[in-house]
Short mmCIF file of C-alpha atoms in Angstrom, two decimals:
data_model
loop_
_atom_site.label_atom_id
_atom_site.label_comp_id
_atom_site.label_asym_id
_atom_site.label_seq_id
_atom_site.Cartn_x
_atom_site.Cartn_y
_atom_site.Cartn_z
CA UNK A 1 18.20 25.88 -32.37
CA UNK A 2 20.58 25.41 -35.56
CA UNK A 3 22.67 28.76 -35.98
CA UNK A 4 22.92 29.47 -39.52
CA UNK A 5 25.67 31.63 -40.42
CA UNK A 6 24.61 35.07 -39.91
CA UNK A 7 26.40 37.36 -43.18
CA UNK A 8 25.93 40.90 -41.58
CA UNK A 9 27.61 39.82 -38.57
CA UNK A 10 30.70 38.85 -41.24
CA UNK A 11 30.29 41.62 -43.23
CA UNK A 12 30.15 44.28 -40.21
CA UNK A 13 33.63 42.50 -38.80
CA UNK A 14 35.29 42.83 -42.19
CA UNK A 15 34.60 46.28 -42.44
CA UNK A 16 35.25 46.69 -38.63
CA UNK A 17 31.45 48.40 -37.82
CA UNK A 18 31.15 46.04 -35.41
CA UNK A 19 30.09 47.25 -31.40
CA UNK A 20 33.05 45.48 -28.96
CA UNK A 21 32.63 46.21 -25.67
CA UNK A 22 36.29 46.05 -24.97
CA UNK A 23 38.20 47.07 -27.79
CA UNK A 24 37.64 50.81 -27.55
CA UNK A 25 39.09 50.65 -23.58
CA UNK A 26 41.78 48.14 -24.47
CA UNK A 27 45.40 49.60 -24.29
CA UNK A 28 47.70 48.18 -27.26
CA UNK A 29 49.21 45.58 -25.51
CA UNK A 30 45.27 44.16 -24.22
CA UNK A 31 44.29 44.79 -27.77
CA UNK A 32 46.93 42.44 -28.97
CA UNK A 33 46.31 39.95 -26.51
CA UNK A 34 42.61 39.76 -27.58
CA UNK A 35 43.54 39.00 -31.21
CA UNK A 36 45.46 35.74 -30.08
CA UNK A 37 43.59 32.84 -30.15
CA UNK A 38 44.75 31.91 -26.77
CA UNK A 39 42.83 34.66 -25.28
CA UNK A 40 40.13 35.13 -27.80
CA UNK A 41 37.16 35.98 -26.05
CA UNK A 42 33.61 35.40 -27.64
CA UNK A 43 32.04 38.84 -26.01
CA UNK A 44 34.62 40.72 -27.85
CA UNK A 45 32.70 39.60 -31.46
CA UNK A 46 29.40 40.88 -30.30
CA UNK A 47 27.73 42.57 -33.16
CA UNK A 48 24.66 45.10 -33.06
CA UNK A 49 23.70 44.65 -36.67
CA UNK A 50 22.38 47.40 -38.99
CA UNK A 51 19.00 48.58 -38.87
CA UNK A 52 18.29 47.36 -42.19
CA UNK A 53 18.20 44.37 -41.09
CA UNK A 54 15.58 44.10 -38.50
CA UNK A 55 12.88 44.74 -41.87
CA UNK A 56 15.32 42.44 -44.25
CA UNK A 57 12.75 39.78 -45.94
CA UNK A 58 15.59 37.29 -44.64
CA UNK A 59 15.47 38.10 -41.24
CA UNK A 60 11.44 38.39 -41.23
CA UNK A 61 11.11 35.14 -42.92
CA UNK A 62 13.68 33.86 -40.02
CA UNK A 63 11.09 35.73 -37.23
CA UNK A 64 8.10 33.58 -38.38
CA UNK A 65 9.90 30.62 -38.73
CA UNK A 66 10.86 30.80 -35.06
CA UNK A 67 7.15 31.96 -33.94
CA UNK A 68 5.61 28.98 -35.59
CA UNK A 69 8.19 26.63 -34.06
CA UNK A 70 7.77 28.16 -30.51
CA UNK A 71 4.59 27.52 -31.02
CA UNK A 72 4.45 24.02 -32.43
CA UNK A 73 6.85 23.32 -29.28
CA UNK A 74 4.77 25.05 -26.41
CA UNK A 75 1.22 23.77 -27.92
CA UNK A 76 3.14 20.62 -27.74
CA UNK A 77 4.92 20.67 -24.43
CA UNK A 78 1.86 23.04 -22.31
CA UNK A 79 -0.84 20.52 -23.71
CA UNK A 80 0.49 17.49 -22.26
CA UNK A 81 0.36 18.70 -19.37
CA UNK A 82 -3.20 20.01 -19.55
CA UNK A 83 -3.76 16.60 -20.43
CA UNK A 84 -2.54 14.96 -17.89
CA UNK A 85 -4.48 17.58 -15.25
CA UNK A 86 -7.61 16.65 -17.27
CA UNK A 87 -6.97 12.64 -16.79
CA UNK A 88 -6.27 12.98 -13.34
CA UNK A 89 -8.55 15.27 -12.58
CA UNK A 90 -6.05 17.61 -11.79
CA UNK A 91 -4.17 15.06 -9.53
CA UNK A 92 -0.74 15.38 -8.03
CA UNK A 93 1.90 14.73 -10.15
CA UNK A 94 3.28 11.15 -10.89
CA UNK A 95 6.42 9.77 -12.01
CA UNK A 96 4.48 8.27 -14.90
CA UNK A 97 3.16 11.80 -15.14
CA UNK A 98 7.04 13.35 -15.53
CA UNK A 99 8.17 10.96 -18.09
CA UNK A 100 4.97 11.28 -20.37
CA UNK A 101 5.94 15.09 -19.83
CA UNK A 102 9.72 14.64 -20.39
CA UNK A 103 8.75 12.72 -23.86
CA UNK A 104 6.70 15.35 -25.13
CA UNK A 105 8.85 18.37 -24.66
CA UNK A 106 11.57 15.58 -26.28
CA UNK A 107 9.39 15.07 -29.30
CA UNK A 108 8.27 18.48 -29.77
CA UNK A 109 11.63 19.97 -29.61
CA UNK A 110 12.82 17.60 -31.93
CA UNK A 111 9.93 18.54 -34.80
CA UNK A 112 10.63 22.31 -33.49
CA UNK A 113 13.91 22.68 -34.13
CA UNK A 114 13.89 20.72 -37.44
CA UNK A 115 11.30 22.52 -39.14
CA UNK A 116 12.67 25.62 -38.16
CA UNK A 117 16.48 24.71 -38.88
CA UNK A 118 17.13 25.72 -42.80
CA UNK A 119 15.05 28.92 -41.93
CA UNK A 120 15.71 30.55 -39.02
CA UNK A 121 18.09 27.96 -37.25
CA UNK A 122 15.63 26.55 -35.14
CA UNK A 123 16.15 27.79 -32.02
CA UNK A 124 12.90 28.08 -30.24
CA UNK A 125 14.11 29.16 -26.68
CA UNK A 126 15.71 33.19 -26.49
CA UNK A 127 17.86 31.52 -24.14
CA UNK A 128 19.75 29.68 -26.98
CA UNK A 129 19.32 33.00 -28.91
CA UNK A 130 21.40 34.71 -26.12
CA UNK A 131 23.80 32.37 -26.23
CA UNK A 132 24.30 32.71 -29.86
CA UNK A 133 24.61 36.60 -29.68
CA UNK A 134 27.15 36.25 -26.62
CA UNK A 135 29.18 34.32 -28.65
CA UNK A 136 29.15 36.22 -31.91
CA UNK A 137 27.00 33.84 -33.89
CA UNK A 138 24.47 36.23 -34.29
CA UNK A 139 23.51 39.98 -34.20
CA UNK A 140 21.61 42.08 -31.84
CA UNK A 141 19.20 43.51 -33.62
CA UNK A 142 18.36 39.93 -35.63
CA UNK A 143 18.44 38.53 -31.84
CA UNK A 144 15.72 40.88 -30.70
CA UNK A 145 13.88 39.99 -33.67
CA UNK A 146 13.81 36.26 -32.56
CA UNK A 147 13.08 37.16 -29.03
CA UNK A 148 9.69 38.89 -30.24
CA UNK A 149 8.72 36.27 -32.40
CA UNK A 150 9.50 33.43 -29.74
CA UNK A 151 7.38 35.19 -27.06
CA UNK A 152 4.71 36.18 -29.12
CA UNK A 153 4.55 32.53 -30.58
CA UNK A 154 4.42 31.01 -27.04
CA UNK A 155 1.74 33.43 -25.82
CA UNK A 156 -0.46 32.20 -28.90
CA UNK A 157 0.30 28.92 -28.36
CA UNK A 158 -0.82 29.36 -24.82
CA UNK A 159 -4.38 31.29 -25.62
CA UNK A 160 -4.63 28.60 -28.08
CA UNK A 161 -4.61 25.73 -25.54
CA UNK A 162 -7.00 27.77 -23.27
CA UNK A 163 -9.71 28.46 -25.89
CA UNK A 164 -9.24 24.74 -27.44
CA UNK A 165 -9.77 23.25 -24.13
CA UNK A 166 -12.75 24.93 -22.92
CA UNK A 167 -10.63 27.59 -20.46
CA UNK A 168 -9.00 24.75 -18.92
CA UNK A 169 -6.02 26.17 -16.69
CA UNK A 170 -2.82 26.30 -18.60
CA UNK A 171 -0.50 25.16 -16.45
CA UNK A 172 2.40 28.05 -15.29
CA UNK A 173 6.07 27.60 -14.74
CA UNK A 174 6.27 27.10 -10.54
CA UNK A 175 8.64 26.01 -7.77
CA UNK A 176 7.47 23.32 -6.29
CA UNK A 177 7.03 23.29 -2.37
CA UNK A 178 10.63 23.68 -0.21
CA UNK A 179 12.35 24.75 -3.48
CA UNK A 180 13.53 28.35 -3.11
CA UNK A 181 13.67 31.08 -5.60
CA UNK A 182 17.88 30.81 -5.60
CA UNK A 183 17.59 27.26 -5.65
CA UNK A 184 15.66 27.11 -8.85
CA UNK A 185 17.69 29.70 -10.38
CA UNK A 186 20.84 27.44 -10.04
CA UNK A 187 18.40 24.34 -11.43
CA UNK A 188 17.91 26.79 -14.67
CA UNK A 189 21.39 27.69 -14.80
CA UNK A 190 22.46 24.04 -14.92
CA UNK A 191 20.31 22.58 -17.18
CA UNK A 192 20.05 25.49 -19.62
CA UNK A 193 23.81 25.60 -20.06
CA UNK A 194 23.91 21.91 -20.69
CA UNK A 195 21.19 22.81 -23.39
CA UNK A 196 23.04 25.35 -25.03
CA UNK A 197 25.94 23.69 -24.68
CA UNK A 198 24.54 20.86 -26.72
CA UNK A 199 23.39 23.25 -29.53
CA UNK A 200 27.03 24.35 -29.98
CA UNK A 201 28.50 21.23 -30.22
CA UNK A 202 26.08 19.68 -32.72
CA UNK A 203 24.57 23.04 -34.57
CA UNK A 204 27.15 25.71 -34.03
CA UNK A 205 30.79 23.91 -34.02
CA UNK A 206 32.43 23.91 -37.60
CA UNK A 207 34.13 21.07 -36.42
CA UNK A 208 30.64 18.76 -36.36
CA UNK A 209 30.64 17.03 -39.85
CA UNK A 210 27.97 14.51 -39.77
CA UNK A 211 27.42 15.41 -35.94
CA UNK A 212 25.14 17.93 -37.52
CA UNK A 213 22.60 15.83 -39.07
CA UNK A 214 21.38 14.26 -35.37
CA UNK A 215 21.40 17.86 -33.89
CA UNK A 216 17.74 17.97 -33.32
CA UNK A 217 17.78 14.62 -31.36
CA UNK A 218 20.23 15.73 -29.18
CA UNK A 219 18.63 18.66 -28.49
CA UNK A 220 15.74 16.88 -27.94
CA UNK A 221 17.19 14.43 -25.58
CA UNK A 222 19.09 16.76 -23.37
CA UNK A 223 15.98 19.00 -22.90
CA UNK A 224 14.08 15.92 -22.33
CA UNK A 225 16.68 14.12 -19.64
CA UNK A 226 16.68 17.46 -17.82
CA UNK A 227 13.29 17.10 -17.45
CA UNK A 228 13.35 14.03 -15.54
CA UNK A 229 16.44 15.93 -13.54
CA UNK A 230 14.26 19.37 -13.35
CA UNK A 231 10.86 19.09 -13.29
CA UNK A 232 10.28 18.08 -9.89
CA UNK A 233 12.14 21.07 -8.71
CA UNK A 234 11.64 23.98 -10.67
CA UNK A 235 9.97 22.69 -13.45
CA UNK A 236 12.40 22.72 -15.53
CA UNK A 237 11.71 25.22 -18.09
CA UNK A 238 15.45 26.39 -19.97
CA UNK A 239 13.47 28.43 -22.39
CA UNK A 240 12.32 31.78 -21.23
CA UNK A 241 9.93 31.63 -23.65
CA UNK A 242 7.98 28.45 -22.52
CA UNK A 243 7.33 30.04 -19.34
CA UNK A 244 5.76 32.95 -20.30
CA UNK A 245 3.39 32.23 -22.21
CA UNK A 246 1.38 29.93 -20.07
CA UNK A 247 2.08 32.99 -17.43
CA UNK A 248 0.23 35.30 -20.03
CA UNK A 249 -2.62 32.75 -20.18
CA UNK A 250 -2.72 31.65 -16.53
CA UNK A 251 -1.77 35.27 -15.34
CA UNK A 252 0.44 33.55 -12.79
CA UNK A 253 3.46 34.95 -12.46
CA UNK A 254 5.04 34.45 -8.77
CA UNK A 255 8.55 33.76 -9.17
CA UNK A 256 8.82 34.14 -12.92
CA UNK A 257 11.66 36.18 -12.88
CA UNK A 258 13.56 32.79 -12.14
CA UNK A 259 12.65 31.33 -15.55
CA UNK A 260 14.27 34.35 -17.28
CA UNK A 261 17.37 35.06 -15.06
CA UNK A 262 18.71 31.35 -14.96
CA UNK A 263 18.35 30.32 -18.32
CA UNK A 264 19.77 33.42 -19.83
CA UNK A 265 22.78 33.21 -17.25
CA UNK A 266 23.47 29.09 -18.46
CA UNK A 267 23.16 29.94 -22.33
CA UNK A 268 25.73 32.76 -21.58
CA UNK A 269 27.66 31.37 -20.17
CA UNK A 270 27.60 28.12 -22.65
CA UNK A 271 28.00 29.99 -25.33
CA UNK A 272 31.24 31.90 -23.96
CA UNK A 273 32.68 28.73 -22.86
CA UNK A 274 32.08 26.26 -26.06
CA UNK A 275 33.38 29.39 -28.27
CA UNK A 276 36.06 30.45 -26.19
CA UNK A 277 37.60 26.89 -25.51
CA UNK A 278 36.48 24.45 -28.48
CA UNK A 279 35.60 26.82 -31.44
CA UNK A 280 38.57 28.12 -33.69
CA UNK A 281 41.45 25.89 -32.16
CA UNK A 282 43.95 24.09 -33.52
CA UNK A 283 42.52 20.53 -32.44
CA UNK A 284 41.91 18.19 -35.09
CA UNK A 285 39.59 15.55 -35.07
CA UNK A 286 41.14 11.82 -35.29
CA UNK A 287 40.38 9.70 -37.71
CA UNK A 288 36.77 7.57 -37.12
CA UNK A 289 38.84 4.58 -37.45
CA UNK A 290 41.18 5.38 -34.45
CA UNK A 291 38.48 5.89 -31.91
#
């Protein structure tokens, strides 16, 4: 979930080939408002990339870096809870059952994102990707790319567990029971902004210094707390990508639209705000030794 710096999105703003999706309607006066940093809006950097790029040895490299770490994550996060349906003999869930289940997603992210970090940025989740992209950090076409692998390394992940286990029911994203379909969307919005959120302010923020080195944990941790939050409710997924592919494997897919639409909405909207209010300011960071 790292961003690295992303040089055709630089390059295409230098040479102004860049795709805003206000600058071409903006009247001078707008135009000059949106170059002030007071009302610099993230959505006006978005960059489609150049075609090139999508078959660039960088950006494939970067593709299989995120489908192994989606699937090191979901083999991770899926098969504890296969295990736990296999020691309980498919029992109800317990609140010993949630933490053991909020420690392995923790754990897994953690490895996920920091194998995948110097590569492809580690984000594991197209929900972080999204964010990224809505905030300029990286470029459509390079996004898409990540998307595919993340989805594809999630299905695997999930057909792994299945075959592995004997055809033991990998367990799909639901709501639970008196939870409805808005209800869990605002859950995912929530919790998948504070995700993303988290990502820019220890991965994305030039401003983190050391903060960057503990990225991973953090990530971990938030994912993991939300969890405990979540998971009774809607299961807390944040990661489109988590959800679907135990869908593929279970072929379950009653109210899966909620585990795209909310976390895409929160890492929007996380990476618009963090960018818009805390990136490129002229804050400076006091001294450790006046904290």
């Amino acid at each position: 979930m790292i961003i690295p710096q992303v040089p055709d999105v630089e390059t295409s703003r230098r040479k102004h080939t860049h795709t805003s999706l206000l600058k071409p309607f903006a009247p001078p006066f707008f135009s000059y408002l949106l170059k002030q940093s007071f009302f610099r809006m993230p959505i006006t950097r978005i960059a489609i990339g150049r075609p090139q790029e999508a078959t660039h040895p960088d950006a494939l490299k970067a593709a299989l870096a995120e489908f192994i770490s989606t699937l090191i994550f979901v083999f991770a996060g899926s098969g504890s809870g296969i295990a736990f349906n296999k020691l309980t003999n498919d029992g109800a869930t317990t609140p010993a059952g949630l933490v053991a289940a909020s420690i392995a997603h923790a754990f897994g992210l953690f490895v996920a994102v920091s194998v995948g970090a110097n590569i492809s940025g580690g984000h594991v989740n197209p929900a972080v990707t999204f964010g990224a992209f809505v905030g300029g950090n990286i470029t459509l076409l390079r996004g898409i790319l990540y998307w595919i692998a993340q989805l594809l390394g999630s299905v695997v992940a999930a057909l792994l567990l299945k075959f592995a286990t004997g055809g033991l029911e990998v367990p799909a994203f639901a709501l639970s029971a008196g939870v409805g379909a808005w209800q869990g969307v605002v859950f995912e919005i929530v919790m998948t902004f504070g995700l993303v959120y988290t990502v820019y302010a220890t991965a994305v923020d030039p401003k983190k210094g050391d903060l960057g080195t503990i990225a991973p944990i953090a990530i971990g941790f938030i994912v993991g707390a939300n969890i405990l939050a979540g998971g009774p409710f809607s299961g807390a997924s944040m990661n489109p990508a988590v959800a679907f592919g135990p869908a593929v494997a279970s072929w379950a897919w009653a109210n899966h639209w909620v585990y795209w639409v909310g976390p895409l909405i929160g890492g929007g909207l996380a990476g618009i705000v963090y960018d818009l209010f805390f990136i490129n300011t002229t804050h400076e960071q006091l001294p450790v030794t006046e904290y």
